[in-house]
């Protein structure tokens, strides 16, 4: 049973990585058009669910990171971001904070403060407690 | 630069606010034992995701939570060799008197300068927001203390050298 699931994972991983590459091309084009918020929404949308594969998670993180660093106006971003994205954004923010790279951390800290104001402490707690869907 | 410090401390404060949800939980393996689960890490279902918050390459804060305890480990900014030595000595001085602080851990976690261990008993005796205020205040004061120590070492060194070299003038 575990072996069969292992195979399904591998196939899925390849499919997921191809999907992430498509997504990153779409995001690059959106960023060139000057729409960083749509880019971020696209990046957060197809987040691979229930994948244990580190490569998929890293690939998706790189894409989200690209979109996050392009955001200049944080308040404007929140006015057009739907609440359903708050939890997944918070998870990616913590991943960004753990990298230790100065510009990433600066940007993540800025967004984190505003996101906590909007989404509240429950969002942070869901990040802490969700050991199944890690990012 | 003080803006990043403010954001960093705000982030840590919010995360601690959310993570400090501790309740009493007797040990599952051994009868009549009550241990802080974050230290032992025996059962994965009792642990939450550890969170690492970095301000930059030098400063970071690791927050690990479990059902009855929370561990915060800090790495303080150390610009040069002198600050390195001062930080180590100062924080070792504090850690040796951990009894007086109650929430301080005697030895810092590997890779960090100082660690706090907060258990459900601390939350029952003391107010949660005051505990968080203490930790954040500690982080602010550590930087000031280390710069003060460094300045006093440099001043004293300069005075001693001036006096000593006067005899050769």
Tab-separated table of N, CA, C and O in Angstrom, chain A residues 94 97-98 100-102 105-106 109-110 112-113 116 121 124-125 127-131 134, chain B residues 4 6-8 11 14-15 17-19 21 47-49 51-57 65:
chain	number	residue	atom	x	y	z
A	94	UNK	N	6.155	32.941	7.145
A	94	UNK	CA	7.045	32.324	8.122
A	94	UNK	C	8.173	31.591	7.428
A	94	UNK	O	9.296	31.544	7.920
A	97	UNK	N	10.592	34.244	6.618
A	97	UNK	CA	11.314	34.729	7.795
A	97	UNK	C	12.389	33.754	8.222
A	97	UNK	O	13.373	34.148	8.841
A	98	UNK	N	12.218	32.469	7.927
A	98	UNK	CA	13.230	31.513	8.369
A	98	UNK	C	14.433	31.476	7.439
A	98	UNK	O	15.448	30.879	7.776
A	100	UNK	N	16.385	34.078	6.538
A	100	UNK	CA	17.468	34.873	7.094
A	100	UNK	C	18.080	35.847	6.116
A	100	UNK	O	18.991	36.584	6.444
A	101	UNK	N	17.547	35.891	4.897
A	101	UNK	CA	18.069	36.817	3.900
A	101	UNK	C	17.465	38.199	4.143
A	101	UNK	O	16.254	38.333	4.236
A	102	UNK	N	18.317	39.228	4.263
A	102	UNK	CA	17.831	40.516	4.762
A	102	UNK	C	16.656	41.126	4.013
A	102	UNK	O	15.648	41.476	4.633
A	105	UNK	N	13.500	39.108	4.642
A	105	UNK	CA	12.997	39.244	6.006
A	105	UNK	C	12.332	40.591	6.201
A	105	UNK	O	11.283	40.687	6.845
A	106	UNK	N	12.939	41.660	5.647
A	106	UNK	CA	12.327	42.983	5.772
A	106	UNK	C	10.923	42.987	5.202
A	106	UNK	O	9.972	43.443	5.839
A	109	UNK	N	8.515	40.832	7.261
A	109	UNK	CA	8.121	41.439	8.531
A	109	UNK	C	7.073	42.518	8.305
A	109	UNK	O	6.104	42.634	9.058
A	110	UNK	N	7.271	43.304	7.222
A	110	UNK	CA	6.313	44.363	6.924
A	110	UNK	C	4.921	43.778	6.664
A	110	UNK	O	3.919	44.237	7.210
A	112	UNK	N	3.844	40.825	7.509
A	112	UNK	CA	3.358	40.073	8.670
A	112	UNK	C	2.585	40.969	9.620
A	112	UNK	O	1.523	40.591	10.131
A	113	UNK	N	3.136	42.187	9.849
A	113	UNK	CA	2.460	43.078	10.796
A	113	UNK	C	1.050	43.392	10.309
A	113	UNK	O	0.070	43.299	11.062
A	116	UNK	N	-1.323	40.339	10.418
A	116	UNK	CA	-1.824	40.014	11.764
A	116	UNK	C	-2.941	40.964	12.153
A	116	UNK	O	-3.923	40.559	12.770
A	121	UNK	N	-4.864	36.713	15.497
A	121	UNK	CA	-3.936	35.710	16.016
A	121	UNK	C	-4.325	34.310	15.574
A	121	UNK	O	-3.489	33.406	15.547
A	124	UNK	N	-2.151	33.018	12.817
A	124	UNK	CA	-0.825	32.554	13.260
A	124	UNK	C	-0.949	31.171	13.888
A	124	UNK	O	-0.135	30.279	13.642
A	125	UNK	N	-2.005	30.994	14.708
A	125	UNK	CA	-2.147	29.716	15.397
A	125	UNK	C	-2.420	28.582	14.423
A	125	UNK	O	-1.947	27.467	14.604
A	127	UNK	N	-1.236	28.434	11.463
A	127	UNK	CA	0.085	28.112	10.896
A	127	UNK	C	0.860	27.181	11.809
A	127	UNK	O	1.495	26.231	11.368
A	128	UNK	N	0.845	27.514	13.111
A	128	UNK	CA	1.598	26.717	14.074
A	128	UNK	C	1.048	25.317	14.161
A	128	UNK	O	1.775	24.342	14.262
A	129	UNK	N	-0.291	25.203	14.151
A	129	UNK	CA	-0.917	23.930	14.475
A	129	UNK	C	-1.000	22.993	13.284
A	129	UNK	O	-1.128	21.786	13.465
A	130	UNK	N	-0.907	23.527	12.068
A	130	UNK	CA	-1.103	22.681	10.897
A	130	UNK	C	0.180	21.934	10.570
A	130	UNK	O	1.040	22.432	9.870
A	131	UNK	N	0.305	20.723	11.106
A	131	UNK	CA	1.513	19.947	10.830
A	131	UNK	C	1.352	19.114	9.562
A	131	UNK	O	2.312	18.559	9.052
A	134	UNK	N	2.186	21.481	5.529
A	134	UNK	CA	3.239	22.471	5.731
A	134	UNK	C	3.675	23.009	4.372
A	134	UNK	O	3.373	22.438	3.339
B	4	UNK	N	13.011	48.256	11.387
B	4	UNK	CA	13.040	46.792	11.310
B	4	UNK	C	13.004	46.201	12.698
B	4	UNK	O	12.376	45.167	12.903
B	6	UNK	N	11.470	47.454	15.256
B	6	UNK	CA	10.092	47.535	15.724
B	6	UNK	C	9.244	46.417	15.097
B	6	UNK	O	8.455	45.760	15.775
B	7	UNK	N	9.436	46.206	13.772
B	7	UNK	CA	8.662	45.168	13.089
B	7	UNK	C	9.024	43.787	13.604
B	7	UNK	O	8.147	42.929	13.797
B	8	UNK	N	10.336	43.570	13.820
B	8	UNK	CA	10.813	42.281	14.321
B	8	UNK	C	10.201	41.972	15.684
B	8	UNK	O	9.657	40.878	15.915
B	11	UNK	N	6.479	41.284	15.374
B	11	UNK	CA	6.243	39.935	14.843
B	11	UNK	C	6.395	38.902	15.942
B	11	UNK	O	5.553	38.004	16.099
B	14	UNK	N	3.445	39.111	18.408
B	14	UNK	CA	2.216	38.497	17.902
B	14	UNK	C	2.304	36.983	17.893
B	14	UNK	O	1.347	36.284	18.251
B	15	UNK	N	3.477	36.479	17.474
B	15	UNK	CA	3.637	35.021	17.423
B	15	UNK	C	3.553	34.426	18.819
B	15	UNK	O	2.926	33.379	19.035
B	17	UNK	N	1.988	35.717	21.385
B	17	UNK	CA	0.598	35.853	21.796
B	17	UNK	C	-0.218	34.660	21.333
B	17	UNK	O	-1.051	34.134	22.080
B	18	UNK	N	0.029	34.263	20.084
B	18	UNK	CA	-0.721	33.128	19.542
B	18	UNK	C	-0.213	31.803	20.093
B	18	UNK	O	-0.994	30.888	20.345
B	19	UNK	N	1.103	31.699	20.315
B	19	UNK	CA	1.685	30.402	20.673
B	19	UNK	C	1.565	30.083	22.157
B	19	UNK	O	1.665	28.928	22.547
B	21	UNK	N	-0.424	29.177	24.336
B	21	UNK	CA	-1.703	28.590	24.727
B	21	UNK	C	-1.386	27.263	25.384
B	21	UNK	O	-1.406	26.220	24.736
B	47	UNK	N	3.404	18.324	19.710
B	47	UNK	CA	4.256	19.443	19.320
B	47	UNK	C	3.640	20.212	18.168
B	47	UNK	O	3.042	19.625	17.271
B	48	UNK	N	3.834	21.551	18.194
B	48	UNK	CA	3.414	22.376	17.065
B	48	UNK	C	4.640	22.677	16.197
B	48	UNK	O	5.761	22.393	16.571
B	49	UNK	N	4.394	23.277	15.034
B	49	UNK	CA	5.504	23.599	14.137
B	49	UNK	C	6.430	24.609	14.785
B	49	UNK	O	5.970	25.623	15.304
B	51	UNK	N	8.868	27.771	14.786
B	51	UNK	CA	8.870	28.957	13.928
B	51	UNK	C	10.204	29.664	14.093
B	51	UNK	O	10.633	29.928	15.215
B	52	UNK	N	10.841	29.981	12.989
B	52	UNK	CA	12.108	30.702	13.033
B	52	UNK	C	11.878	32.078	12.433
B	52	UNK	O	11.455	32.200	11.286
B	53	UNK	N	12.142	33.129	13.228
B	53	UNK	CA	11.955	34.500	12.753
B	53	UNK	C	13.325	35.147	12.705
B	53	UNK	O	13.959	35.348	13.736
B	54	UNK	N	13.788	35.485	11.495
B	54	UNK	CA	15.100	36.105	11.358
B	54	UNK	C	14.917	37.572	11.038
B	54	UNK	O	14.096	37.931	10.207
B	55	UNK	N	15.706	38.419	11.700
B	55	UNK	CA	15.662	39.818	11.341
B	55	UNK	C	16.658	40.063	10.214
B	55	UNK	O	16.398	40.827	9.296
B	56	UNK	N	17.829	39.432	10.329
B	56	UNK	CA	18.825	39.484	9.257
B	56	UNK	C	19.701	38.253	9.435
B	56	UNK	O	19.302	37.331	10.149
B	57	UNK	N	20.889	38.253	8.816
B	57	UNK	CA	21.696	37.043	8.889
B	57	UNK	C	22.168	36.762	10.308
B	57	UNK	O	22.414	35.614	10.677
B	65	UNK	N	6.743	25.387	20.249
B	65	UNK	CA	5.636	25.230	21.206
B	65	UNK	C	5.231	23.781	21.308
B	65	UNK	O	5.361	23.016	20.361
